[in-house]
Structure formats: C-alpha cells, structure tokens
mmCIF file of C-alpha atoms and ligand atoms in Angstrom:
data_model
loop_
_atom_site.group_PDB
_atom_site.id
_atom_site.type_symbol
_atom_site.label_atom_id
_atom_site.label_comp_id
_atom_site.label_asym_id
_atom_site.label_seq_id
_atom_site.Cartn_x
_atom_site.Cartn_y
_atom_site.Cartn_z
ATOM 1 C CA MET O 1 -29.286 -32.847 -63.996
ATOM 2 C CA PRO O 2 -26.184 -33.663 -61.983
ATOM 3 C CA ILE O 3 -23.595 -30.994 -61.275
ATOM 4 C CA THR O 4 -21.022 -29.925 -63.845
ATOM 5 C CA ILE O 5 -17.333 -29.304 -63.313
ATOM 6 C CA LEU O 6 -18.167 -25.600 -63.556
ATOM 7 C CA ASP O 7 -20.553 -25.910 -60.605
ATOM 8 C CA TYR O 8 -17.648 -27.256 -58.624
ATOM 9 C CA VAL O 9 -15.332 -24.450 -59.818
ATOM 10 C CA LYS O 10 -18.001 -21.922 -58.779
ATOM 11 C CA SER O 11 -18.089 -23.424 -55.318
ATOM 12 C CA VAL O 12 -14.322 -22.980 -55.029
ATOM 13 C CA VAL O 13 -13.689 -19.553 -56.571
ATOM 14 C CA GLY O 14 -17.099 -17.960 -55.970
ATOM 15 C CA ASP O 15 -19.620 -16.362 -58.319
ATOM 16 C CA LYS O 16 -18.122 -14.583 -61.319
ATOM 17 C CA ASP O 17 -19.325 -13.468 -64.750
ATOM 18 C CA LEU O 18 -16.606 -15.379 -66.532
ATOM 19 C CA TYR O 19 -14.581 -18.396 -65.532
ATOM 20 C CA THR O 20 -11.094 -18.809 -66.907
ATOM 21 C CA ALA O 21 -8.559 -21.606 -67.147
ATOM 22 C CA GLU O 22 -6.918 -20.102 -64.059
ATOM 23 C CA ASP O 23 -10.140 -20.562 -62.090
ATOM 24 C CA CYS O 24 -10.233 -24.201 -63.114
ATOM 25 C CA LEU O 25 -6.579 -24.673 -62.234
ATOM 26 C CA ALA O 26 -7.133 -23.062 -58.854
ATOM 27 C CA SER O 27 -9.913 -25.584 -58.277
ATOM 28 C CA GLY O 28 -7.716 -28.499 -59.305
ATOM 29 C CA VAL O 29 -9.615 -29.377 -62.471
ATOM 30 C CA ASP O 30 -8.884 -28.993 -66.174
ATOM 31 C CA ILE O 31 -10.841 -26.585 -68.356
ATOM 32 C CA LEU O 32 -11.064 -29.151 -71.168
ATOM 33 C CA GLY O 33 -11.373 -32.904 -71.134
ATOM 34 C CA GLY O 34 -12.839 -35.876 -72.891
ATOM 35 C CA CYS O 35 -16.036 -37.772 -72.268
ATOM 36 C CA GLN O 36 -15.409 -41.256 -70.881
ATOM 37 C CA GLY O 37 -18.362 -42.608 -72.836
ATOM 38 C CA CYS O 38 -18.249 -41.109 -76.332
ATOM 39 C CA HIS O 39 -14.830 -39.416 -76.224
ATOM 40 C CA ALA O 40 -16.304 -36.064 -77.202
ATOM 41 C CA THR O 41 -14.256 -33.058 -76.187
ATOM 42 C CA ILE O 42 -16.000 -31.305 -73.341
ATOM 43 C CA ALA O 43 -15.266 -28.152 -71.383
ATOM 44 C CA CYS O 44 -15.850 -27.578 -67.704
ATOM 45 C CA TYR O 45 -19.297 -26.040 -68.268
ATOM 46 C CA ASN O 46 -20.667 -29.131 -70.035
ATOM 47 C CA ALA O 47 -18.543 -31.765 -68.327
ATOM 48 C CA TYR O 48 -20.157 -33.835 -65.616
ATOM 49 C CA PRO O 49 -17.931 -35.503 -63.031
ATOM 50 C CA SER O 50 -18.950 -39.148 -62.654
ATOM 51 C CA THR O 51 -18.489 -41.583 -59.799
ATOM 52 C CA SER O 52 -15.978 -43.470 -61.967
ATOM 53 C CA GLY O 53 -13.672 -40.494 -61.557
ATOM 54 C CA TYR O 54 -13.912 -39.516 -65.208
ATOM 55 C CA TRP O 55 -15.764 -36.717 -66.946
ATOM 56 C CA ARG O 56 -18.803 -37.455 -69.062
ATOM 57 C CA CYS O 57 -20.927 -35.361 -71.386
ATOM 58 C CA ALA O 58 -24.624 -34.639 -70.814
ATOM 59 C CA ASP O 59 -25.594 -37.628 -72.969
ATOM 60 C CA CYS O 60 -23.355 -40.116 -71.199
ATOM 61 C CA ILE O 61 -23.557 -39.118 -67.545
ATOM 62 C CA GLY O 62 -26.751 -41.112 -66.926
ATOM 63 C CA THR O 63 -27.133 -41.788 -63.221
ATOM 64 C CA ASP O 64 -23.397 -41.700 -62.486
ATOM 65 C CA GLY O 65 -23.213 -37.999 -61.717
ATOM 66 C CA PHE O 66 -23.334 -36.122 -58.463
ATOM 67 C CA ALA O 67 -26.519 -34.422 -57.289
ATOM 68 C CA ALA O 68 -24.676 -31.824 -55.263
ATOM 69 C CA VAL O 69 -21.223 -30.264 -55.228
ATOM 70 C CA ASN O 70 -20.719 -31.532 -51.671
ATOM 71 C CA ASP O 71 -21.252 -35.124 -52.824
ATOM 72 C CA PHE O 72 -18.545 -34.638 -55.425
ATOM 73 C CA ILE O 73 -16.140 -33.118 -52.883
ATOM 74 C CA ALA O 74 -16.748 -35.974 -50.435
ATOM 75 C CA HIS O 75 -16.131 -38.530 -53.175
ATOM 76 C CA GLU O 76 -12.921 -36.814 -54.251
ATOM 77 C CA ALA O 77 -11.686 -36.684 -50.656
ATOM 78 C CA ALA O 78 -12.447 -40.359 -50.156
ATOM 79 C CA ILE O 79 -10.435 -41.458 -53.173
ATOM 80 C CA SER O 80 -7.563 -39.013 -52.790
ATOM 81 C CA ALA O 81 -5.766 -40.621 -49.860
ATOM 82 C CA CYS O 82 -4.207 -44.065 -49.668
ATOM 83 C CA PRO O 83 -5.814 -46.105 -46.858
ATOM 84 C CA ALA O 84 -2.470 -47.753 -46.096
ATOM 85 C CA CYS O 85 0.074 -44.937 -46.130
ATOM 86 C CA GLY O 86 -2.155 -41.833 -46.309
ATOM 87 C CA ASN O 87 -0.324 -40.347 -49.278
ATOM 88 C CA THR O 88 -2.413 -38.412 -51.784
ATOM 89 C CA ASP O 89 -0.035 -37.942 -54.716
ATOM 90 C CA THR O 90 1.095 -41.528 -55.237
ATOM 91 C CA ILE O 91 -2.250 -42.868 -56.394
ATOM 92 C CA SER O 92 -3.191 -43.981 -59.867
ATOM 93 C CA GLU O 93 -6.357 -45.425 -61.296
ATOM 94 C CA THR O 94 -6.141 -48.784 -63.013
ATOM 95 C CA ARG O 95 -8.673 -50.631 -65.102
ATOM 96 C CA VAL O 96 -9.025 -54.233 -64.024
ATOM 97 C CA THR O 97 -11.087 -57.242 -64.959
ATOM 98 C CA THR O 98 -13.353 -58.011 -62.041
ATOM 99 C CA GLY O 99 -15.169 -60.958 -63.556
ATOM 100 C CA GLU O 100 -15.448 -62.907 -66.736
ATOM 101 C CA HIS O 101 -17.176 -60.096 -68.616
ATOM 102 C CA ALA O 102 -16.871 -57.230 -66.187
ATOM 103 C CA GLU O 103 -14.345 -54.504 -65.905
ATOM 104 C CA GLY O 104 -13.943 -51.998 -63.160
ATOM 105 C CA TYR O 105 -11.528 -49.513 -61.758
ATOM 106 C CA VAL O 106 -9.291 -49.810 -58.773
ATOM 107 C CA LEU O 107 -6.948 -47.317 -57.194
ATOM 108 C CA GLU O 108 -3.369 -48.266 -56.740
ATOM 109 C CA CYS O 109 -0.782 -46.600 -54.527
ATOM 110 C CA GLU O 110 2.973 -46.716 -55.051
ATOM 111 C CA CYS O 111 3.242 -48.419 -51.638
ATOM 112 C CA GLY O 112 1.460 -51.444 -53.145
ATOM 113 C CA GLU O 113 -1.996 -50.889 -51.673
ATOM 114 C CA VAL O 114 -4.880 -51.544 -54.064
ATOM 115 C CA TRP O 115 -8.495 -50.745 -53.277
ATOM 116 C CA PRO O 116 -11.772 -50.479 -55.166
ATOM 117 C CA LEU O 117 -12.948 -47.128 -56.460
HETATM 118 ZN ZN1 ZN V 201 -20.354 -38.636 -74.039
HETATM 119 ZN ZN1 ZN V 202 0.022 -46.058 -50.062
#
C-alpha cells in the first residue's frame, strides 16, 4: 500500500504512541479530511496523499499514491513554489478542462503564472 498521511506525520514528529491534532498541524497537514473519490471522511491514519494533491481513502487511492514518504515530500516541494516568482503562499489549485472530455488540475499563482500539476 502507498503511504498514509500518518506515515508522513511520523517522519516529521518522530515515533510516538499517539498522534494528536497538534502533531498533524506541526507537520502541515490536517487530522481530518475528505476522500477526493468517494467523499468519505478520512483521518490522517487512513488518508492516502495522492499525486493530484488531494487525500483519498484506501479504496480510491489506486495507483495515485506515494510509495515512500520521501516521494511525497519531493512532490510537495515541487508544487509549493511558483516557477515564475518563487512565492509559496500565493498558489491555488484550479480544475480545468484539458480536452473535450478530460479535466485536470493546474496550479495558479497570484502573479498570473499557471502551470500543470
Ligand atoms: Zn474514497
Ligand atoms: Zn508567482
């Protein structure tokens, strides 16, 4: 199985018996979220980060998860800075139509730069 959000939290805060909302916050992730596929409510221990940038549940992650925490971190780093201005907190994700029947996601910066996810 791919890594869960909790695996990522573990890599940030270290091994503990119990992980709290504070641990998740310290790692920059939420403790609860929704599955992108089926909209089920999922918590960090059964939420799988996907390459789309959204969380998915065990049933919906398919092959879009990350095999290792380092892959997830590298992906996050790659999408967290604008290639034009270098800002990290001005970026939003936008759903776009990429073809007649296809939809995808792009990242958009407040400076006007748009690039594929
Ligand atoms: Zn799901
Ligand atoms: Zn920018």
